[in-house]
């Protein structure tokens, strides 16, 4: 999971609860140091929950993007704030994609969770991954499942908030639905990534 903030860290803990092993990647060394010390930087995850995941060996956090080579699913959960023109600033999204693309293994699912405009997966993420992925990564699957986090909400969380899932082809869609179906009560299939976005 690329990005270990208010979206990525709760997703990491939800995936662990669903039986996944998770590597959290973030380019902030202070944040990774805080996480690895067992101190949660986000209000929705307790220190005890984070410490339990680390102690069980099912979660580790790193600034090293090469760790994504071990992943069967890569989710990009980085901020896309609005710029001064009220357009999504995709600087961090591009950076996360460029950082991880050279390490995407064959048969890996890449999911964009970052909030952005329709076409972001198809026009930005896919071309970057396809141009930088290893030569032997012949097949990479792509989907969009925009995050639905409302920090501090005592009722709605990763498990009970429905998720829209849209992919570029049927196999990508099935893999994405299987992943989110393991985490969420309702993974809602939509026809394209653009619909989800």
PDB file of C-alpha atoms in Angstrom:
ATOM      1  CA  UNK A   1       0.000   0.000   0.000  1.00  0.00           C
ATOM      2  CA  UNK A   2       1.655   3.179  -1.237  1.00  0.00           C
ATOM      3  CA  UNK A   3       0.924   5.993   1.210  1.00  0.00           C
ATOM      4  CA  UNK A   4       0.536   5.378   4.943  1.00  0.00           C
ATOM      5  CA  UNK A   5      -1.644   8.310   5.909  1.00  0.00           C
ATOM      6  CA  UNK A   6      -5.320   8.582   6.799  1.00  0.00           C
ATOM      7  CA  UNK A   7      -6.312   6.383   3.814  1.00  0.00           C
ATOM      8  CA  UNK A   8      -3.430   3.934   3.454  1.00  0.00           C
ATOM      9  CA  UNK A   9      -2.854   2.962   7.073  1.00  0.00           C
ATOM     10  CA  UNK A  10      -6.518   2.107   7.795  1.00  0.00           C
ATOM     11  CA  UNK A  11      -6.590   0.151   4.514  1.00  0.00           C
ATOM     12  CA  UNK A  12      -3.462  -1.702   5.653  1.00  0.00           C
ATOM     13  CA  UNK A  13      -5.081  -2.672   8.961  1.00  0.00           C
ATOM     14  CA  UNK A  14      -8.331  -3.700   7.241  1.00  0.00           C
ATOM     15  CA  UNK A  15      -6.373  -5.877   4.787  1.00  0.00           C
ATOM     16  CA  UNK A  16      -4.518  -7.492   7.691  1.00  0.00           C
ATOM     17  CA  UNK A  17      -7.829  -8.256   9.415  1.00  0.00           C
ATOM     18  CA  UNK A  18      -8.913  -9.920   6.148  1.00  0.00           C
ATOM     19  CA  UNK A  19      -5.839 -12.177   6.198  1.00  0.00           C
ATOM     20  CA  UNK A  20      -3.409 -10.274   3.957  1.00  0.00           C
ATOM     21  CA  UNK A  21       0.238  -9.562   4.736  1.00  0.00           C
ATOM     22  CA  UNK A  22       0.903  -5.868   4.099  1.00  0.00           C
ATOM     23  CA  UNK A  23       3.898  -3.719   3.268  1.00  0.00           C
ATOM     24  CA  UNK A  24       3.221  -0.017   3.758  1.00  0.00           C
ATOM     25  CA  UNK A  25       5.357   2.293   1.632  1.00  0.00           C
ATOM     26  CA  UNK A  26       5.630   6.021   2.263  1.00  0.00           C
ATOM     27  CA  UNK A  27       8.256   8.576   1.241  1.00  0.00           C
ATOM     28  CA  UNK A  28       8.153  10.302   4.661  1.00  0.00           C
ATOM     29  CA  UNK A  29      11.007   8.893   6.750  1.00  0.00           C
ATOM     30  CA  UNK A  30       9.698  10.475  10.009  1.00  0.00           C
ATOM     31  CA  UNK A  31       6.243   8.920   9.447  1.00  0.00           C
ATOM     32  CA  UNK A  32       7.719   5.468   8.716  1.00  0.00           C
ATOM     33  CA  UNK A  33       9.940   5.732  11.813  1.00  0.00           C
ATOM     34  CA  UNK A  34       6.881   6.671  13.910  1.00  0.00           C
ATOM     35  CA  UNK A  35       4.857   3.756  12.495  1.00  0.00           C
ATOM     36  CA  UNK A  36       7.652   1.234  13.002  1.00  0.00           C
ATOM     37  CA  UNK A  37       7.964   2.461  16.608  1.00  0.00           C
ATOM     38  CA  UNK A  38       4.324   1.424  17.065  1.00  0.00           C
ATOM     39  CA  UNK A  39       2.867   4.928  17.177  1.00  0.00           C
ATOM     40  CA  UNK A  40      -0.029   5.531  14.782  1.00  0.00           C
ATOM     41  CA  UNK A  41       0.000   8.852  12.893  1.00  0.00           C
ATOM     42  CA  UNK A  42      -3.746   8.658  12.127  1.00  0.00           C
ATOM     43  CA  UNK A  43      -6.712   8.902  14.483  1.00  0.00           C
ATOM     44  CA  UNK A  44      -8.602   5.914  13.055  1.00  0.00           C
ATOM     45  CA  UNK A  45      -5.857   3.408  13.956  1.00  0.00           C
ATOM     46  CA  UNK A  46      -4.850   2.859  17.567  1.00  0.00           C
ATOM     47  CA  UNK A  47      -1.263   2.313  18.652  1.00  0.00           C
ATOM     48  CA  UNK A  48      -2.324  -1.083  20.041  1.00  0.00           C
ATOM     49  CA  UNK A  49      -3.778  -2.181  16.679  1.00  0.00           C
ATOM     50  CA  UNK A  50      -0.638  -1.070  14.847  1.00  0.00           C
ATOM     51  CA  UNK A  51       1.684  -2.719  17.387  1.00  0.00           C
ATOM     52  CA  UNK A  52      -0.234  -6.001  17.182  1.00  0.00           C
ATOM     53  CA  UNK A  53       0.137  -6.085  13.374  1.00  0.00           C
ATOM     54  CA  UNK A  54       3.867  -5.381  13.615  1.00  0.00           C
ATOM     55  CA  UNK A  55       4.407  -7.992  16.355  1.00  0.00           C
ATOM     56  CA  UNK A  56       2.529 -10.674  14.373  1.00  0.00           C
ATOM     57  CA  UNK A  57       4.851  -9.991  11.427  1.00  0.00           C
ATOM     58  CA  UNK A  58       1.947  -9.286   9.058  1.00  0.00           C
ATOM     59  CA  UNK A  59       2.757  -5.584   8.580  1.00  0.00           C
ATOM     60  CA  UNK A  60       5.905  -3.645   7.937  1.00  0.00           C
ATOM     61  CA  UNK A  61       6.453  -0.071   6.838  1.00  0.00           C
ATOM     62  CA  UNK A  62       9.287   1.208   4.661  1.00  0.00           C
ATOM     63  CA  UNK A  63      10.420   4.086   2.468  1.00  0.00           C
ATOM     64  CA  UNK A  64      11.922   1.590   0.008  1.00  0.00           C
ATOM     65  CA  UNK A  65       9.731   1.321  -3.098  1.00  0.00           C
ATOM     66  CA  UNK A  66      11.487  -1.885  -4.193  1.00  0.00           C
ATOM     67  CA  UNK A  67       9.415  -3.658  -1.509  1.00  0.00           C
ATOM     68  CA  UNK A  68       6.446  -3.599  -3.924  1.00  0.00           C
ATOM     69  CA  UNK A  69       8.156  -6.364  -5.922  1.00  0.00           C
ATOM     70  CA  UNK A  70       6.820  -8.757  -3.242  1.00  0.00           C
ATOM     71  CA  UNK A  71       3.210  -7.639  -3.717  1.00  0.00           C
ATOM     72  CA  UNK A  72       0.389  -9.334  -5.606  1.00  0.00           C
ATOM     73  CA  UNK A  73      -1.755  -6.196  -5.127  1.00  0.00           C
ATOM     74  CA  UNK A  74      -0.442  -2.622  -5.099  1.00  0.00           C
ATOM     75  CA  UNK A  75      -2.796   0.133  -3.992  1.00  0.00           C
ATOM     76  CA  UNK A  76      -1.861   3.781  -4.457  1.00  0.00           C
ATOM     77  CA  UNK A  77      -3.318   5.836  -1.590  1.00  0.00           C
ATOM     78  CA  UNK A  78      -1.570   9.205  -1.775  1.00  0.00           C
ATOM     79  CA  UNK A  79      -3.067  12.689  -1.359  1.00  0.00           C
ATOM     80  CA  UNK A  80      -4.363  14.559  -4.407  1.00  0.00           C
ATOM     81  CA  UNK A  81      -5.085  18.010  -2.976  1.00  0.00           C
ATOM     82  CA  UNK A  82      -6.524  20.802  -5.103  1.00  0.00           C
ATOM     83  CA  UNK A  83      -4.034  23.280  -6.535  1.00  0.00           C
ATOM     84  CA  UNK A  84      -4.507  27.045  -6.773  1.00  0.00           C
ATOM     85  CA  UNK A  85      -6.664  26.540  -9.899  1.00  0.00           C
ATOM     86  CA  UNK A  86      -8.915  24.082  -7.987  1.00  0.00           C
ATOM     87  CA  UNK A  87      -7.566  21.178 -10.068  1.00  0.00           C
ATOM     88  CA  UNK A  88      -6.274  17.936  -8.506  1.00  0.00           C
ATOM     89  CA  UNK A  89      -2.540  18.190  -7.836  1.00  0.00           C
ATOM     90  CA  UNK A  90      -1.262  14.833  -9.089  1.00  0.00           C
ATOM     91  CA  UNK A  91       2.375  15.416  -8.084  1.00  0.00           C
ATOM     92  CA  UNK A  92       2.326  12.788  -5.314  1.00  0.00           C
ATOM     93  CA  UNK A  93       0.301  10.346  -7.436  1.00  0.00           C
ATOM     94  CA  UNK A  94       2.810  10.602 -10.299  1.00  0.00           C
ATOM     95  CA  UNK A  95       5.708  10.275  -7.849  1.00  0.00           C
ATOM     96  CA  UNK A  96       4.210   7.168  -6.200  1.00  0.00           C
ATOM     97  CA  UNK A  97       3.577   5.573  -9.605  1.00  0.00           C
ATOM     98  CA  UNK A  98       7.060   6.375 -10.914  1.00  0.00           C
ATOM     99  CA  UNK A  99       8.610   5.099  -7.656  1.00  0.00           C
ATOM    100  CA  UNK A 100       6.787   1.775  -7.680  1.00  0.00           C
ATOM    101  CA  UNK A 101       6.531   1.006 -11.431  1.00  0.00           C
ATOM    102  CA  UNK A 102      10.084  -0.388 -11.874  1.00  0.00           C
ATOM    103  CA  UNK A 103       9.308  -3.012  -9.204  1.00  0.00           C
ATOM    104  CA  UNK A 104       5.857  -4.186 -10.332  1.00  0.00           C
ATOM    105  CA  UNK A 105       6.000  -7.976 -10.626  1.00  0.00           C
ATOM    106  CA  UNK A 106       4.278 -10.033 -13.313  1.00  0.00           C
ATOM    107  CA  UNK A 107       0.575 -10.762 -12.657  1.00  0.00           C
ATOM    108  CA  UNK A 108       0.300  -7.892 -10.131  1.00  0.00           C
ATOM    109  CA  UNK A 109      -2.883  -5.852  -9.681  1.00  0.00           C
ATOM    110  CA  UNK A 110      -2.299  -2.079  -9.487  1.00  0.00           C
ATOM    111  CA  UNK A 111      -5.185  -0.095  -7.984  1.00  0.00           C
ATOM    112  CA  UNK A 112      -5.588   3.658  -7.784  1.00  0.00           C
ATOM    113  CA  UNK A 113      -7.419   4.699  -4.620  1.00  0.00           C
ATOM    114  CA  UNK A 114      -6.361   8.339  -4.778  1.00  0.00           C
ATOM    115  CA  UNK A 115      -9.235  10.727  -5.416  1.00  0.00           C
ATOM    116  CA  UNK A 116      -8.921  12.212  -8.890  1.00  0.00           C
ATOM    117  CA  UNK A 117     -10.778  12.962 -12.098  1.00  0.00           C
ATOM    118  CA  UNK A 118     -12.111  10.326 -14.529  1.00  0.00           C
ATOM    119  CA  UNK A 119      -9.285   9.143 -16.781  1.00  0.00           C
ATOM    120  CA  UNK A 120      -6.475   9.339 -14.208  1.00  0.00           C
ATOM    121  CA  UNK A 121      -5.879   5.570 -14.163  1.00  0.00           C
ATOM    122  CA  UNK A 122      -5.995   5.185 -17.938  1.00  0.00           C
ATOM    123  CA  UNK A 123      -4.185   8.398 -18.902  1.00  0.00           C
ATOM    124  CA  UNK A 124      -1.531   8.716 -16.187  1.00  0.00           C
ATOM    125  CA  UNK A 125      -0.983   5.586 -14.086  1.00  0.00           C
ATOM    126  CA  UNK A 126      -1.166   2.891 -16.784  1.00  0.00           C
ATOM    127  CA  UNK A 127       1.235   4.599 -19.244  1.00  0.00           C
ATOM    128  CA  UNK A 128       3.789   5.230 -16.468  1.00  0.00           C
ATOM    129  CA  UNK A 129       3.636   1.651 -15.186  1.00  0.00           C
ATOM    130  CA  UNK A 130       3.803   0.169 -18.690  1.00  0.00           C
ATOM    131  CA  UNK A 131       6.811   2.308 -19.606  1.00  0.00           C
ATOM    132  CA  UNK A 132       8.797   1.605 -16.409  1.00  0.00           C
ATOM    133  CA  UNK A 133       7.790  -1.936 -15.344  1.00  0.00           C
ATOM    134  CA  UNK A 134      10.364  -4.759 -15.559  1.00  0.00           C
ATOM    135  CA  UNK A 135      10.570  -6.477 -18.960  1.00  0.00           C
ATOM    136  CA  UNK A 136       9.478  -9.816 -17.503  1.00  0.00           C
ATOM    137  CA  UNK A 137       6.305  -8.266 -16.023  1.00  0.00           C
ATOM    138  CA  UNK A 138       4.319  -9.141 -19.109  1.00  0.00           C
ATOM    139  CA  UNK A 139       0.841  -8.857 -17.568  1.00  0.00           C
ATOM    140  CA  UNK A 140      -0.177  -6.192 -15.084  1.00  0.00           C
ATOM    141  CA  UNK A 141      -3.809  -5.694 -14.041  1.00  0.00           C
ATOM    142  CA  UNK A 142      -5.270  -2.235 -13.408  1.00  0.00           C
ATOM    143  CA  UNK A 143      -8.301  -0.972 -11.509  1.00  0.00           C
ATOM    144  CA  UNK A 144      -9.660   2.095  -9.762  1.00  0.00           C
ATOM    145  CA  UNK A 145     -11.370   1.893  -6.354  1.00  0.00           C
ATOM    146  CA  UNK A 146     -11.484   5.435  -4.961  1.00  0.00           C
ATOM    147  CA  UNK A 147     -11.011   5.718  -1.209  1.00  0.00           C
ATOM    148  CA  UNK A 148     -14.076   6.455   0.910  1.00  0.00           C
ATOM    149  CA  UNK A 149     -12.434   7.398   4.215  1.00  0.00           C
ATOM    150  CA  UNK A 150     -14.042   9.934   6.536  1.00  0.00           C
ATOM    151  CA  UNK A 151     -11.408  10.365   9.287  1.00  0.00           C
ATOM    152  CA  UNK A 152     -12.730  10.104  12.804  1.00  0.00           C
ATOM    153  CA  UNK A 153     -16.135   8.780  11.732  1.00  0.00           C
ATOM    154  CA  UNK A 154     -17.305   6.413  14.506  1.00  0.00           C
ATOM    155  CA  UNK A 155     -19.805   4.617  12.239  1.00  0.00           C
ATOM    156  CA  UNK A 156     -18.392   4.274   8.711  1.00  0.00           C
ATOM    157  CA  UNK A 157     -15.050   2.527   8.160  1.00  0.00           C
ATOM    158  CA  UNK A 158     -13.120   0.447   5.602  1.00  0.00           C
ATOM    159  CA  UNK A 159     -15.291  -2.604   6.265  1.00  0.00           C
ATOM    160  CA  UNK A 160     -18.827  -1.224   6.129  1.00  0.00           C
ATOM    161  CA  UNK A 161     -18.422   1.536   3.538  1.00  0.00           C
ATOM    162  CA  UNK A 162     -19.336   0.333   0.008  1.00  0.00           C
ATOM    163  CA  UNK A 163     -16.496   0.592  -2.520  1.00  0.00           C
ATOM    164  CA  UNK A 164     -16.847   1.203  -6.247  1.00  0.00           C
ATOM    165  CA  UNK A 165     -14.473  -0.943  -8.297  1.00  0.00           C
ATOM    166  CA  UNK A 166     -13.843  -0.364 -11.995  1.00  0.00           C
ATOM    167  CA  UNK A 167     -11.090  -1.981 -14.072  1.00  0.00           C
ATOM    168  CA  UNK A 168      -9.687  -1.924 -17.590  1.00  0.00           C
ATOM    169  CA  UNK A 169     -10.609  -5.527 -18.424  1.00  0.00           C
ATOM    170  CA  UNK A 170     -12.529  -8.487 -17.020  1.00  0.00           C
ATOM    171  CA  UNK A 171      -9.578 -10.211 -15.361  1.00  0.00           C
ATOM    172  CA  UNK A 172      -8.462  -6.981 -13.681  1.00  0.00           C
ATOM    173  CA  UNK A 173     -12.039  -6.475 -12.489  1.00  0.00           C
ATOM    174  CA  UNK A 174     -12.275  -9.982 -11.010  1.00  0.00           C
ATOM    175  CA  UNK A 175      -8.964  -9.578  -9.175  1.00  0.00           C
ATOM    176  CA  UNK A 176      -9.920  -6.158  -7.817  1.00  0.00           C
ATOM    177  CA  UNK A 177     -13.361  -7.369  -6.695  1.00  0.00           C
ATOM    178  CA  UNK A 178     -11.748 -10.357  -4.956  1.00  0.00           C
ATOM    179  CA  UNK A 179      -9.325  -8.059  -3.103  1.00  0.00           C
ATOM    180  CA  UNK A 180     -11.927  -5.514  -2.012  1.00  0.00           C
ATOM    181  CA  UNK A 181     -14.502  -8.212  -1.380  1.00  0.00           C
ATOM    182  CA  UNK A 182     -12.129  -9.671   1.210  1.00  0.00           C
ATOM    183  CA  UNK A 183     -11.916  -6.324   3.007  1.00  0.00           C
ATOM    184  CA  UNK A 184     -15.291  -4.625   2.499  1.00  0.00           C
ATOM    185  CA  UNK A 185     -18.852  -5.746   3.097  1.00  0.00           C
ATOM    186  CA  UNK A 186     -19.814  -4.375  -0.337  1.00  0.00           C
ATOM    187  CA  UNK A 187     -17.480  -4.104  -3.330  1.00  0.00           C
ATOM    188  CA  UNK A 188     -19.678  -2.638  -6.068  1.00  0.00           C
ATOM    189  CA  UNK A 189     -18.674  -3.544  -9.616  1.00  0.00           C
ATOM    190  CA  UNK A 190     -18.900  -0.714 -12.168  1.00  0.00           C
ATOM    191  CA  UNK A 191     -18.256  -0.880 -15.901  1.00  0.00           C
ATOM    192  CA  UNK A 192     -15.048   1.153 -16.216  1.00  0.00           C
ATOM    193  CA  UNK A 193     -12.367   2.849 -14.089  1.00  0.00           C
ATOM    194  CA  UNK A 194     -13.811   6.184 -15.210  1.00  0.00           C
ATOM    195  CA  UNK A 195     -17.188   5.345 -13.637  1.00  0.00           C
ATOM    196  CA  UNK A 196     -15.452   4.512 -10.361  1.00  0.00           C
ATOM    197  CA  UNK A 197     -13.333   7.669 -10.550  1.00  0.00           C
TER     198      UNK A 197
END
